C-alpha cells in the first residue's frame, strides 16, 4: 500500500512509496494500464491514483467521485480509464499518456 496523501507533495520518495503490498482496505480496486508499467488504484476517498509500477511514485491523481471507487476498467485502445463509485457515478479519464509506446 502507498499512503493516501500522495496527491500532496511527498516529503520524500519513501513517504510516497510506503509499503510494497496492496494489503490495506484503503484501496478498493486496481488495474494495470494495458502493457505499460503503470497501475491505477481506486481508493476509498473517491480518487483514482496512477502509480509507476517500477518506482512506486504516485504520478497522477484523478478526482470526481464523492465516495469510494468500486471498480476500474481500461478501454481496449488503452486511452481511457473508467471508474465506478459507490456514489452511483461513473467517470472517464483520459490516460493515453500512460500507454506503452
PDB file of N, CA and C in Angstrom:
ATOM      1  N   UNK A   1       0.835  -1.162   0.000  1.00  0.00           N
ATOM      2  CA  UNK A   1       0.000   0.000   0.000  1.00  0.00           C
ATOM      3  C   UNK A   1       0.884   1.231   0.000  1.00  0.00           C
ATOM      4  N   UNK A   2       0.434   2.258  -0.704  1.00  0.00           N
ATOM      5  CA  UNK A   2       1.067   3.564  -0.654  1.00  0.00           C
ATOM      6  C   UNK A   2       0.102   4.502   0.038  1.00  0.00           C
ATOM      7  N   UNK A   3       0.593   5.460   0.812  1.00  0.00           N
ATOM      8  CA  UNK A   3      -0.288   6.341   1.578  1.00  0.00           C
ATOM      9  C   UNK A   3      -1.249   7.130   0.693  1.00  0.00           C
ATOM     10  N   UNK A   4      -2.398   7.451   1.241  1.00  0.00           N
ATOM     11  CA  UNK A   4      -3.406   8.206   0.513  1.00  0.00           C
ATOM     12  C   UNK A   4      -2.926   9.619   0.197  1.00  0.00           C
ATOM     13  N   UNK A   5      -1.968  10.142   0.901  1.00  0.00           N
ATOM     14  CA  UNK A   5      -1.536  11.520   0.745  1.00  0.00           C
ATOM     15  C   UNK A   5      -0.620  11.768  -0.429  1.00  0.00           C
ATOM     16  N   UNK A   6      -0.521  10.872  -1.369  1.00  0.00           N
ATOM     17  CA  UNK A   6       0.439  11.039  -2.455  1.00  0.00           C
ATOM     18  C   UNK A   6       0.027  12.103  -3.453  1.00  0.00           C
ATOM     19  N   UNK A   7      -1.195  12.646  -3.354  1.00  0.00           N
ATOM     20  CA  UNK A   7      -1.534  13.748  -4.237  1.00  0.00           C
ATOM     21  C   UNK A   7      -0.982  15.068  -3.692  1.00  0.00           C
ATOM     22  N   UNK A   8      -0.470  15.047  -2.448  1.00  0.00           N
ATOM     23  CA  UNK A   8       0.281  16.174  -1.915  1.00  0.00           C
ATOM     24  C   UNK A   8       1.748  15.917  -2.232  1.00  0.00           C
ATOM     25  N   UNK A   9       2.532  16.974  -2.207  1.00  0.00           N
ATOM     26  CA  UNK A   9       3.953  16.795  -2.477  1.00  0.00           C
ATOM     27  C   UNK A   9       4.574  15.956  -1.351  1.00  0.00           C
ATOM     28  N   UNK A  10       5.117  14.789  -1.668  1.00  0.00           N
ATOM     29  CA  UNK A  10       5.680  13.940  -0.621  1.00  0.00           C
ATOM     30  C   UNK A  10       6.937  14.547  -0.015  1.00  0.00           C
ATOM     31  N   UNK A  11       7.137  14.250   1.267  1.00  0.00           N
ATOM     32  CA  UNK A  11       8.338  14.728   1.956  1.00  0.00           C
ATOM     33  C   UNK A  11       9.570  13.994   1.468  1.00  0.00           C
ATOM     34  N   UNK A  12       9.391  12.781   1.033  1.00  0.00           N
ATOM     35  CA  UNK A  12      10.493  12.004   0.478  1.00  0.00           C
ATOM     36  C   UNK A  12       9.885  10.895  -0.370  1.00  0.00           C
ATOM     37  N   UNK A  13      10.699  10.271  -1.187  1.00  0.00           N
ATOM     38  CA  UNK A  13      10.204   9.175  -2.003  1.00  0.00           C
ATOM     39  C   UNK A  13       9.670   8.045  -1.127  1.00  0.00           C
ATOM     40  N   UNK A  14      10.327   7.787  -0.009  1.00  0.00           N
ATOM     41  CA  UNK A  14       9.873   6.728   0.898  1.00  0.00           C
ATOM     42  C   UNK A  14       8.491   7.052   1.468  1.00  0.00           C
ATOM     43  N   UNK A  15       8.194   8.332   1.690  1.00  0.00           N
ATOM     44  CA  UNK A  15       6.887   8.731   2.207  1.00  0.00           C
ATOM     45  C   UNK A  15       5.788   8.330   1.223  1.00  0.00           C
ATOM     46  N   UNK A  16       6.023   8.563  -0.057  1.00  0.00           N
ATOM     47  CA  UNK A  16       5.015   8.234  -1.066  1.00  0.00           C
ATOM     48  C   UNK A  16       4.957   6.737  -1.331  1.00  0.00           C
ATOM     49  N   UNK A  17       6.079   6.097  -1.316  1.00  0.00           N
ATOM     50  CA  UNK A  17       6.118   4.691  -1.674  1.00  0.00           C
ATOM     51  C   UNK A  17       5.499   3.801  -0.606  1.00  0.00           C
ATOM     52  N   UNK A  18       5.736   4.104   0.652  1.00  0.00           N
ATOM     53  CA  UNK A  18       5.131   3.329   1.727  1.00  0.00           C
ATOM     54  C   UNK A  18       5.515   1.868   1.660  1.00  0.00           C
ATOM     55  N   UNK A  19       4.560   0.981   1.826  1.00  0.00           N
ATOM     56  CA  UNK A  19       4.800  -0.456   1.811  1.00  0.00           C
ATOM     57  C   UNK A  19       4.738  -0.993   0.392  1.00  0.00           C
ATOM     58  N   UNK A  20       5.256  -2.180   0.184  1.00  0.00           N
ATOM     59  CA  UNK A  20       5.339  -2.751  -1.156  1.00  0.00           C
ATOM     60  C   UNK A  20       4.151  -3.633  -1.506  1.00  0.00           C
ATOM     61  N   UNK A  21       3.133  -3.673  -0.676  1.00  0.00           N
ATOM     62  CA  UNK A  21       1.974  -4.513  -0.968  1.00  0.00           C
ATOM     63  C   UNK A  21       0.696  -3.706  -0.906  1.00  0.00           C
ATOM     64  N   UNK A  22      -0.325  -4.221  -1.550  1.00  0.00           N
ATOM     65  CA  UNK A  22      -1.644  -3.597  -1.526  1.00  0.00           C
ATOM     66  C   UNK A  22      -2.514  -4.335  -0.511  1.00  0.00           C
ATOM     67  N   UNK A  23      -2.084  -4.391   0.737  1.00  0.00           N
ATOM     68  CA  UNK A  23      -2.773  -5.210   1.727  1.00  0.00           C
ATOM     69  C   UNK A  23      -3.765  -4.423   2.569  1.00  0.00           C
ATOM     70  N   UNK A  24      -3.991  -3.176   2.271  1.00  0.00           N
ATOM     71  CA  UNK A  24      -4.881  -2.350   3.079  1.00  0.00           C
ATOM     72  C   UNK A  24      -6.223  -2.166   2.395  1.00  0.00           C
ATOM     73  N   UNK A  25      -7.248  -1.920   3.182  1.00  0.00           N
ATOM     74  CA  UNK A  25      -8.567  -1.659   2.623  1.00  0.00           C
ATOM     75  C   UNK A  25      -8.695  -0.230   2.111  1.00  0.00           C
ATOM     76  N   UNK A  26      -7.637   0.580   2.189  1.00  0.00           N
ATOM     77  CA  UNK A  26      -7.679   1.936   1.661  1.00  0.00           C
ATOM     78  C   UNK A  26      -7.869   1.935   0.158  1.00  0.00           C
ATOM     79  N   UNK A  27      -7.457   0.864  -0.487  1.00  0.00           N
ATOM     80  CA  UNK A  27      -7.619   0.705  -1.926  1.00  0.00           C
ATOM     81  C   UNK A  27      -8.711  -0.317  -2.179  1.00  0.00           C
ATOM     82  N   UNK A  28      -9.702   0.083  -2.945  1.00  0.00           N
ATOM     83  CA  UNK A  28     -10.832  -0.793  -3.217  1.00  0.00           C
ATOM     84  C   UNK A  28     -10.569  -1.701  -4.418  1.00  0.00           C
ATOM     85  N   UNK A  29      -9.797  -1.210  -5.395  1.00  0.00           N
ATOM     86  CA  UNK A  29      -9.553  -1.975  -6.616  1.00  0.00           C
ATOM     87  C   UNK A  29      -8.304  -1.435  -7.298  1.00  0.00           C
ATOM     88  N   UNK A  30      -7.783  -2.226  -8.226  1.00  0.00           N
ATOM     89  CA  UNK A  30      -6.647  -1.767  -9.014  1.00  0.00           C
ATOM     90  C   UNK A  30      -6.715  -2.361 -10.409  1.00  0.00           C
ATOM     91  N   UNK A  31      -6.009  -1.710 -11.324  1.00  0.00           N
ATOM     92  CA  UNK A  31      -5.987  -2.164 -12.707  1.00  0.00           C
ATOM     93  C   UNK A  31      -4.653  -1.776 -13.336  1.00  0.00           C
ATOM     94  N   UNK A  32      -4.033  -2.726 -14.039  1.00  0.00           N
ATOM     95  CA  UNK A  32      -2.851  -2.410 -14.837  1.00  0.00           C
ATOM     96  C   UNK A  32      -3.321  -1.623 -16.043  1.00  0.00           C
ATOM     97  N   UNK A  33      -2.558  -0.615 -16.439  1.00  0.00           N
ATOM     98  CA  UNK A  33      -2.919   0.188 -17.596  1.00  0.00           C
ATOM     99  C   UNK A  33      -2.289  -0.413 -18.847  1.00  0.00           C
ATOM    100  N   UNK A  34      -2.981  -1.404 -19.396  1.00  0.00           N
ATOM    101  CA  UNK A  34      -2.519  -2.078 -20.599  1.00  0.00           C
ATOM    102  C   UNK A  34      -1.181  -2.752 -20.401  1.00  0.00           C
ATOM    103  N   UNK A  35      -0.305  -2.604 -21.386  1.00  0.00           N
ATOM    104  CA  UNK A  35       1.019  -3.220 -21.329  1.00  0.00           C
ATOM    105  C   UNK A  35       2.057  -2.250 -20.764  1.00  0.00           C
ATOM    106  N   UNK A  36       1.588  -1.187 -20.134  1.00  0.00           N
ATOM    107  CA  UNK A  36       2.508  -0.194 -19.592  1.00  0.00           C
ATOM    108  C   UNK A  36       3.017  -0.613 -18.209  1.00  0.00           C
ATOM    109  N   UNK A  37       3.818   0.229 -17.620  1.00  0.00           N
ATOM    110  CA  UNK A  37       4.343  -0.039 -16.277  1.00  0.00           C
ATOM    111  C   UNK A  37       3.496   0.626 -15.194  1.00  0.00           C
ATOM    112  N   UNK A  38       2.339   1.156 -15.582  1.00  0.00           N
ATOM    113  CA  UNK A  38       1.505   1.919 -14.664  1.00  0.00           C
ATOM    114  C   UNK A  38       0.340   1.107 -14.111  1.00  0.00           C
ATOM    115  N   UNK A  39      -0.013   1.425 -12.861  1.00  0.00           N
ATOM    116  CA  UNK A  39      -1.112   0.775 -12.154  1.00  0.00           C
ATOM    117  C   UNK A  39      -2.048   1.871 -11.675  1.00  0.00           C
ATOM    118  N   UNK A  40      -3.344   1.666 -11.872  1.00  0.00           N
ATOM    119  CA  UNK A  40      -4.338   2.600 -11.327  1.00  0.00           C
ATOM    120  C   UNK A  40      -4.988   1.957 -10.116  1.00  0.00           C
ATOM    121  N   UNK A  41      -5.199   2.754  -9.073  1.00  0.00           N
ATOM    122  CA  UNK A  41      -5.899   2.267  -7.892  1.00  0.00           C
ATOM    123  C   UNK A  41      -7.146   3.111  -7.664  1.00  0.00           C
ATOM    124  N   UNK A  42      -8.231   2.455  -7.297  1.00  0.00           N
ATOM    125  CA  UNK A  42      -9.451   3.133  -6.891  1.00  0.00           C
ATOM    126  C   UNK A  42      -9.474   3.154  -5.374  1.00  0.00           C
ATOM    127  N   UNK A  43      -9.642   4.323  -4.796  1.00  0.00           N
ATOM    128  CA  UNK A  43      -9.448   4.491  -3.363  1.00  0.00           C
ATOM    129  C   UNK A  43     -10.745   4.824  -2.633  1.00  0.00           C
ATOM    130  N   UNK A  44     -10.721   4.625  -1.330  1.00  0.00           N
ATOM    131  CA  UNK A  44     -11.901   4.884  -0.508  1.00  0.00           C
ATOM    132  C   UNK A  44     -12.227   6.371  -0.418  1.00  0.00           C
ATOM    133  N   UNK A  45     -11.275   7.239  -0.743  1.00  0.00           N
ATOM    134  CA  UNK A  45     -11.535   8.675  -0.692  1.00  0.00           C
ATOM    135  C   UNK A  45     -12.155   9.199  -1.989  1.00  0.00           C
ATOM    136  N   UNK A  46     -12.496   8.292  -2.919  1.00  0.00           N
ATOM    137  CA  UNK A  46     -13.135   8.691  -4.173  1.00  0.00           C
ATOM    138  C   UNK A  46     -12.172   9.148  -5.242  1.00  0.00           C
ATOM    139  N   UNK A  47     -10.885   8.946  -5.029  1.00  0.00           N
ATOM    140  CA  UNK A  47      -9.884   9.348  -6.020  1.00  0.00           C
ATOM    141  C   UNK A  47      -9.301   8.130  -6.715  1.00  0.00           C
ATOM    142  N   UNK A  48      -8.886   8.349  -7.954  1.00  0.00           N
ATOM    143  CA  UNK A  48      -8.174   7.327  -8.717  1.00  0.00           C
ATOM    144  C   UNK A  48      -6.740   7.811  -8.821  1.00  0.00           C
ATOM    145  N   UNK A  49      -5.814   6.950  -8.428  1.00  0.00           N
ATOM    146  CA  UNK A  49      -4.402   7.306  -8.487  1.00  0.00           C
ATOM    147  C   UNK A  49      -3.672   6.396  -9.456  1.00  0.00           C
ATOM    148  N   UNK A  50      -2.751   6.988 -10.202  1.00  0.00           N
ATOM    149  CA  UNK A  50      -1.927   6.235 -11.143  1.00  0.00           C
ATOM    150  C   UNK A  50      -0.516   6.191 -10.569  1.00  0.00           C
ATOM    151  N   UNK A  51       0.034   4.977 -10.524  1.00  0.00           N
ATOM    152  CA  UNK A  51       1.344   4.719  -9.915  1.00  0.00           C
ATOM    153  C   UNK A  51       2.306   4.184 -10.960  1.00  0.00           C
ATOM    154  N   UNK A  52       3.550   4.581 -10.849  1.00  0.00           N
ATOM    155  CA  UNK A  52       4.612   3.977 -11.644  1.00  0.00           C
ATOM    156  C   UNK A  52       4.968   2.668 -10.949  1.00  0.00           C
ATOM    157  N   UNK A  53       4.722   1.554 -11.607  1.00  0.00           N
ATOM    158  CA  UNK A  53       4.942   0.244 -11.011  1.00  0.00           C
ATOM    159  C   UNK A  53       6.402  -0.076 -10.749  1.00  0.00           C
ATOM    160  N   UNK A  54       7.310   0.635 -11.390  1.00  0.00           N
ATOM    161  CA  UNK A  54       8.736   0.390 -11.171  1.00  0.00           C
ATOM    162  C   UNK A  54       9.298   1.213 -10.014  1.00  0.00           C
ATOM    163  N   UNK A  55       8.921   2.479  -9.964  1.00  0.00           N
ATOM    164  CA  UNK A  55       9.485   3.351  -8.930  1.00  0.00           C
ATOM    165  C   UNK A  55       8.594   3.466  -7.691  1.00  0.00           C
ATOM    166  N   UNK A  56       7.299   3.183  -7.841  1.00  0.00           N
ATOM    167  CA  UNK A  56       6.368   3.350  -6.734  1.00  0.00           C
ATOM    168  C   UNK A  56       5.853   4.772  -6.588  1.00  0.00           C
ATOM    169  N   UNK A  57       6.221   5.646  -7.529  1.00  0.00           N
ATOM    170  CA  UNK A  57       5.788   7.038  -7.465  1.00  0.00           C
ATOM    171  C   UNK A  57       4.326   7.182  -7.860  1.00  0.00           C
ATOM    172  N   UNK A  58       3.611   8.039  -7.134  1.00  0.00           N
ATOM    173  CA  UNK A  58       2.252   8.434  -7.485  1.00  0.00           C
ATOM    174  C   UNK A  58       2.393   9.517  -8.554  1.00  0.00           C
ATOM    175  N   UNK A  59       2.005   9.216  -9.814  1.00  0.00           N
ATOM    176  CA  UNK A  59       2.277  10.138 -10.918  1.00  0.00           C
ATOM    177  C   UNK A  59       1.071  10.961 -11.342  1.00  0.00           C
ATOM    178  N   UNK A  60      -0.124  10.557 -10.928  1.00  0.00           N
ATOM    179  CA  UNK A  60      -1.331  11.291 -11.327  1.00  0.00           C
ATOM    180  C   UNK A  60      -2.458  10.945 -10.368  1.00  0.00           C
ATOM    181  N   UNK A  61      -3.277  11.936 -10.028  1.00  0.00           N
ATOM    182  CA  UNK A  61      -4.453  11.722  -9.199  1.00  0.00           C
ATOM    183  C   UNK A  61      -5.659  12.303  -9.926  1.00  0.00           C
ATOM    184  N   UNK A  62      -6.691  11.490 -10.115  1.00  0.00           N
ATOM    185  CA  UNK A  62      -7.935  11.931 -10.732  1.00  0.00           C
ATOM    186  C   UNK A  62      -9.008  12.054  -9.649  1.00  0.00           C
ATOM    187  N   UNK A  63      -9.768  13.134  -9.695  1.00  0.00           N
ATOM    188  CA  UNK A  63     -10.861  13.352  -8.754  1.00  0.00           C
ATOM    189  C   UNK A  63     -12.185  13.344  -9.515  1.00  0.00           C
ATOM    190  N   UNK A  64     -13.278  13.359  -8.766  1.00  0.00           N
ATOM    191  CA  UNK A  64     -14.591  13.454  -9.398  1.00  0.00           C
ATOM    192  C   UNK A  64     -15.659  12.644  -8.703  1.00  0.00           C
ATOM    193  N   UNK A  65     -15.271  11.768  -7.806  1.00  0.00           N
ATOM    194  CA  UNK A  65     -16.232  10.969  -7.050  1.00  0.00           C
ATOM    195  C   UNK A  65     -16.297  11.462  -5.615  1.00  0.00           C
ATOM    196  N   UNK A  66     -17.458  11.270  -4.983  1.00  0.00           N
ATOM    197  CA  UNK A  66     -17.609  11.691  -3.587  1.00  0.00           C
ATOM    198  C   UNK A  66     -17.554  10.518  -2.613  1.00  0.00           C
ATOM    199  N   UNK A  67     -17.549   9.293  -3.143  1.00  0.00           N
ATOM    200  CA  UNK A  67     -17.451   8.105  -2.291  1.00  0.00           C
ATOM    201  C   UNK A  67     -16.431   7.139  -2.893  1.00  0.00           C
ATOM    202  N   UNK A  68     -16.228   6.013  -2.225  1.00  0.00           N
ATOM    203  CA  UNK A  68     -15.202   5.039  -2.611  1.00  0.00           C
ATOM    204  C   UNK A  68     -15.379   4.550  -4.043  1.00  0.00           C
ATOM    205  N   UNK A  69     -14.250   4.280  -4.691  1.00  0.00           N
ATOM    206  CA  UNK A  69     -14.253   3.706  -6.033  1.00  0.00           C
ATOM    207  C   UNK A  69     -14.518   2.212  -5.896  1.00  0.00           C
ATOM    208  N   UNK A  70     -15.476   1.723  -6.664  1.00  0.00           N
ATOM    209  CA  UNK A  70     -15.874   0.317  -6.591  1.00  0.00           C
ATOM    210  C   UNK A  70     -15.202  -0.522  -7.669  1.00  0.00           C
ATOM    211  N   UNK A  71     -14.942   0.077  -8.829  1.00  0.00           N
ATOM    212  CA  UNK A  71     -14.401  -0.699  -9.941  1.00  0.00           C
ATOM    213  C   UNK A  71     -13.654   0.214 -10.906  1.00  0.00           C
ATOM    214  N   UNK A  72     -12.645  -0.363 -11.582  1.00  0.00           N
ATOM    215  CA  UNK A  72     -11.881   0.335 -12.619  1.00  0.00           C
ATOM    216  C   UNK A  72     -11.848  -0.523 -13.875  1.00  0.00           C
ATOM    217  N   UNK A  73     -11.831   0.108 -15.027  1.00  0.00           N
ATOM    218  CA  UNK A  73     -11.684  -0.608 -16.286  1.00  0.00           C
ATOM    219  C   UNK A  73     -10.926   0.252 -17.278  1.00  0.00           C
ATOM    220  N   UNK A  74     -10.168  -0.379 -18.150  1.00  0.00           N
ATOM    221  CA  UNK A  74      -9.386   0.317 -19.168  1.00  0.00           C
ATOM    222  C   UNK A  74      -9.984   0.010 -20.531  1.00  0.00           C
ATOM    223  N   UNK A  75     -10.113   1.024 -21.376  1.00  0.00           N
ATOM    224  CA  UNK A  75     -10.646   0.820 -22.718  1.00  0.00           C
ATOM    225  C   UNK A  75      -9.715  -0.066 -23.532  1.00  0.00           C
ATOM    226  N   UNK A  76     -10.250  -0.706 -24.547  1.00  0.00           N
ATOM    227  CA  UNK A  76      -9.459  -1.592 -25.404  1.00  0.00           C
ATOM    228  C   UNK A  76      -8.291  -0.834 -26.033  1.00  0.00           C
ATOM    229  N   UNK A  77      -8.505   0.411 -26.388  1.00  0.00           N
ATOM    230  CA  UNK A  77      -7.442   1.213 -27.008  1.00  0.00           C
ATOM    231  C   UNK A  77      -6.358   1.611 -26.002  1.00  0.00           C
ATOM    232  N   UNK A  78      -6.681   1.544 -24.701  1.00  0.00           N
ATOM    233  CA  UNK A  78      -5.743   1.964 -23.676  1.00  0.00           C
ATOM    234  C   UNK A  78      -5.711   3.464 -23.466  1.00  0.00           C
ATOM    235  N   UNK A  79      -6.635   4.186 -24.092  1.00  0.00           N
ATOM    236  CA  UNK A  79      -6.657   5.639 -23.991  1.00  0.00           C
ATOM    237  C   UNK A  79      -7.486   6.168 -22.824  1.00  0.00           C
ATOM    238  N   UNK A  80      -8.382   5.329 -22.287  1.00  0.00           N
ATOM    239  CA  UNK A  80      -9.313   5.806 -21.261  1.00  0.00           C
ATOM    240  C   UNK A  80      -9.405   4.834 -20.093  1.00  0.00           C
ATOM    241  N   UNK A  81      -9.589   5.401 -18.914  1.00  0.00           N
ATOM    242  CA  UNK A  81      -9.821   4.639 -17.690  1.00  0.00           C
ATOM    243  C   UNK A  81     -11.211   5.011 -17.187  1.00  0.00           C
ATOM    244  N   UNK A  82     -12.026   4.019 -16.906  1.00  0.00           N
ATOM    245  CA  UNK A  82     -13.378   4.245 -16.399  1.00  0.00           C
ATOM    246  C   UNK A  82     -13.402   3.835 -14.932  1.00  0.00           C
ATOM    247  N   UNK A  83     -13.949   4.711 -14.097  1.00  0.00           N
ATOM    248  CA  UNK A  83     -14.106   4.396 -12.678  1.00  0.00           C
ATOM    249  C   UNK A  83     -15.584   4.446 -12.317  1.00  0.00           C
ATOM    250  N   UNK A  84     -15.985   3.540 -11.432  1.00  0.00           N
ATOM    251  CA  UNK A  84     -17.358   3.484 -10.935  1.00  0.00           C
ATOM    252  C   UNK A  84     -17.285   3.597  -9.425  1.00  0.00           C
ATOM    253  N   UNK A  85     -18.132   4.462  -8.868  1.00  0.00           N
ATOM    254  CA  UNK A  85     -18.070   4.749  -7.442  1.00  0.00           C
ATOM    255  C   UNK A  85     -19.348   4.336  -6.726  1.00  0.00           C
ATOM    256  N   UNK A  86     -19.222   4.174  -5.426  1.00  0.00           N
ATOM    257  CA  UNK A  86     -20.388   3.895  -4.587  1.00  0.00           C
ATOM    258  C   UNK A  86     -21.341   5.075  -4.527  1.00  0.00           C
ATOM    259  N   UNK A  87     -20.932   6.250  -5.041  1.00  0.00           N
ATOM    260  CA  UNK A  87     -21.832   7.397  -5.097  1.00  0.00           C
ATOM    261  C   UNK A  87     -22.809   7.306  -6.269  1.00  0.00           C
ATOM    262  N   UNK A  88     -22.707   6.210  -7.050  1.00  0.00           N
ATOM    263  CA  UNK A  88     -23.619   5.983  -8.168  1.00  0.00           C
ATOM    264  C   UNK A  88     -23.198   6.632  -9.474  1.00  0.00           C
ATOM    265  N   UNK A  89     -21.966   7.136  -9.535  1.00  0.00           N
ATOM    266  CA  UNK A  89     -21.493   7.777 -10.757  1.00  0.00           C
ATOM    267  C   UNK A  89     -20.369   6.968 -11.401  1.00  0.00           C
ATOM    268  N   UNK A  90     -20.190   7.213 -12.688  1.00  0.00           N
ATOM    269  CA  UNK A  90     -19.063   6.667 -13.440  1.00  0.00           C
ATOM    270  C   UNK A  90     -18.321   7.852 -14.050  1.00  0.00           C
ATOM    271  N   UNK A  91     -17.022   7.740 -14.118  1.00  0.00           N
ATOM    272  CA  UNK A  91     -16.197   8.797 -14.710  1.00  0.00           C
ATOM    273  C   UNK A  91     -15.254   8.170 -15.726  1.00  0.00           C
ATOM    274  N   UNK A  92     -14.943   8.946 -16.758  1.00  0.00           N
ATOM    275  CA  UNK A  92     -13.996   8.510 -17.782  1.00  0.00           C
ATOM    276  C   UNK A  92     -12.829   9.488 -17.762  1.00  0.00           C
ATOM    277  N   UNK A  93     -11.617   8.943 -17.615  1.00  0.00           N
ATOM    278  CA  UNK A  93     -10.409   9.757 -17.568  1.00  0.00           C
ATOM    279  C   UNK A  93      -9.513   9.391 -18.743  1.00  0.00           C
ATOM    280  N   UNK A  94      -8.934  10.400 -19.366  1.00  0.00           N
ATOM    281  CA  UNK A  94      -8.014  10.149 -20.470  1.00  0.00           C
ATOM    282  C   UNK A  94      -6.660   9.747 -19.906  1.00  0.00           C
ATOM    283  N   UNK A  95      -6.148   8.594 -20.359  1.00  0.00           N
ATOM    284  CA  UNK A  95      -4.865   8.073 -19.846  1.00  0.00           C
ATOM    285  C   UNK A  95      -3.903   7.723 -20.969  1.00  0.00           C
ATOM    286  N   UNK A  96      -4.135   8.270 -22.152  1.00  0.00           N
ATOM    287  CA  UNK A  96      -3.290   7.945 -23.306  1.00  0.00           C
ATOM    288  C   UNK A  96      -1.806   8.158 -23.016  1.00  0.00           C
ATOM    289  N   UNK A  97      -1.485   9.115 -22.141  1.00  0.00           N
ATOM    290  CA  UNK A  97      -0.077   9.389 -21.824  1.00  0.00           C
ATOM    291  C   UNK A  97       0.608   8.235 -21.120  1.00  0.00           C
ATOM    292  N   UNK A  98      -0.170   7.279 -20.584  1.00  0.00           N
ATOM    293  CA  UNK A  98       0.405   6.145 -19.861  1.00  0.00           C
ATOM    294  C   UNK A  98       0.462   4.866 -20.703  1.00  0.00           C
ATOM    295  N   UNK A  99       0.112   4.971 -21.991  1.00  0.00           N
ATOM    296  CA  UNK A  99       0.178   3.793 -22.863  1.00  0.00           C
ATOM    297  C   UNK A  99       1.616   3.423 -23.140  1.00  0.00           C
ATOM    298  N   UNK A 100       1.824   2.130 -23.343  1.00  0.00           N
ATOM    299  CA  UNK A 100       3.149   1.652 -23.757  1.00  0.00           C
ATOM    300  C   UNK A 100       3.394   2.136 -25.183  1.00  0.00           C
ATOM    301  N   UNK A 101       4.490   2.824 -25.412  1.00  0.00           N
ATOM    302  CA  UNK A 101       4.785   3.333 -26.758  1.00  0.00           C
ATOM    303  C   UNK A 101       5.606   2.353 -27.547  1.00  0.00           C
TER     304      UNK A 101
END
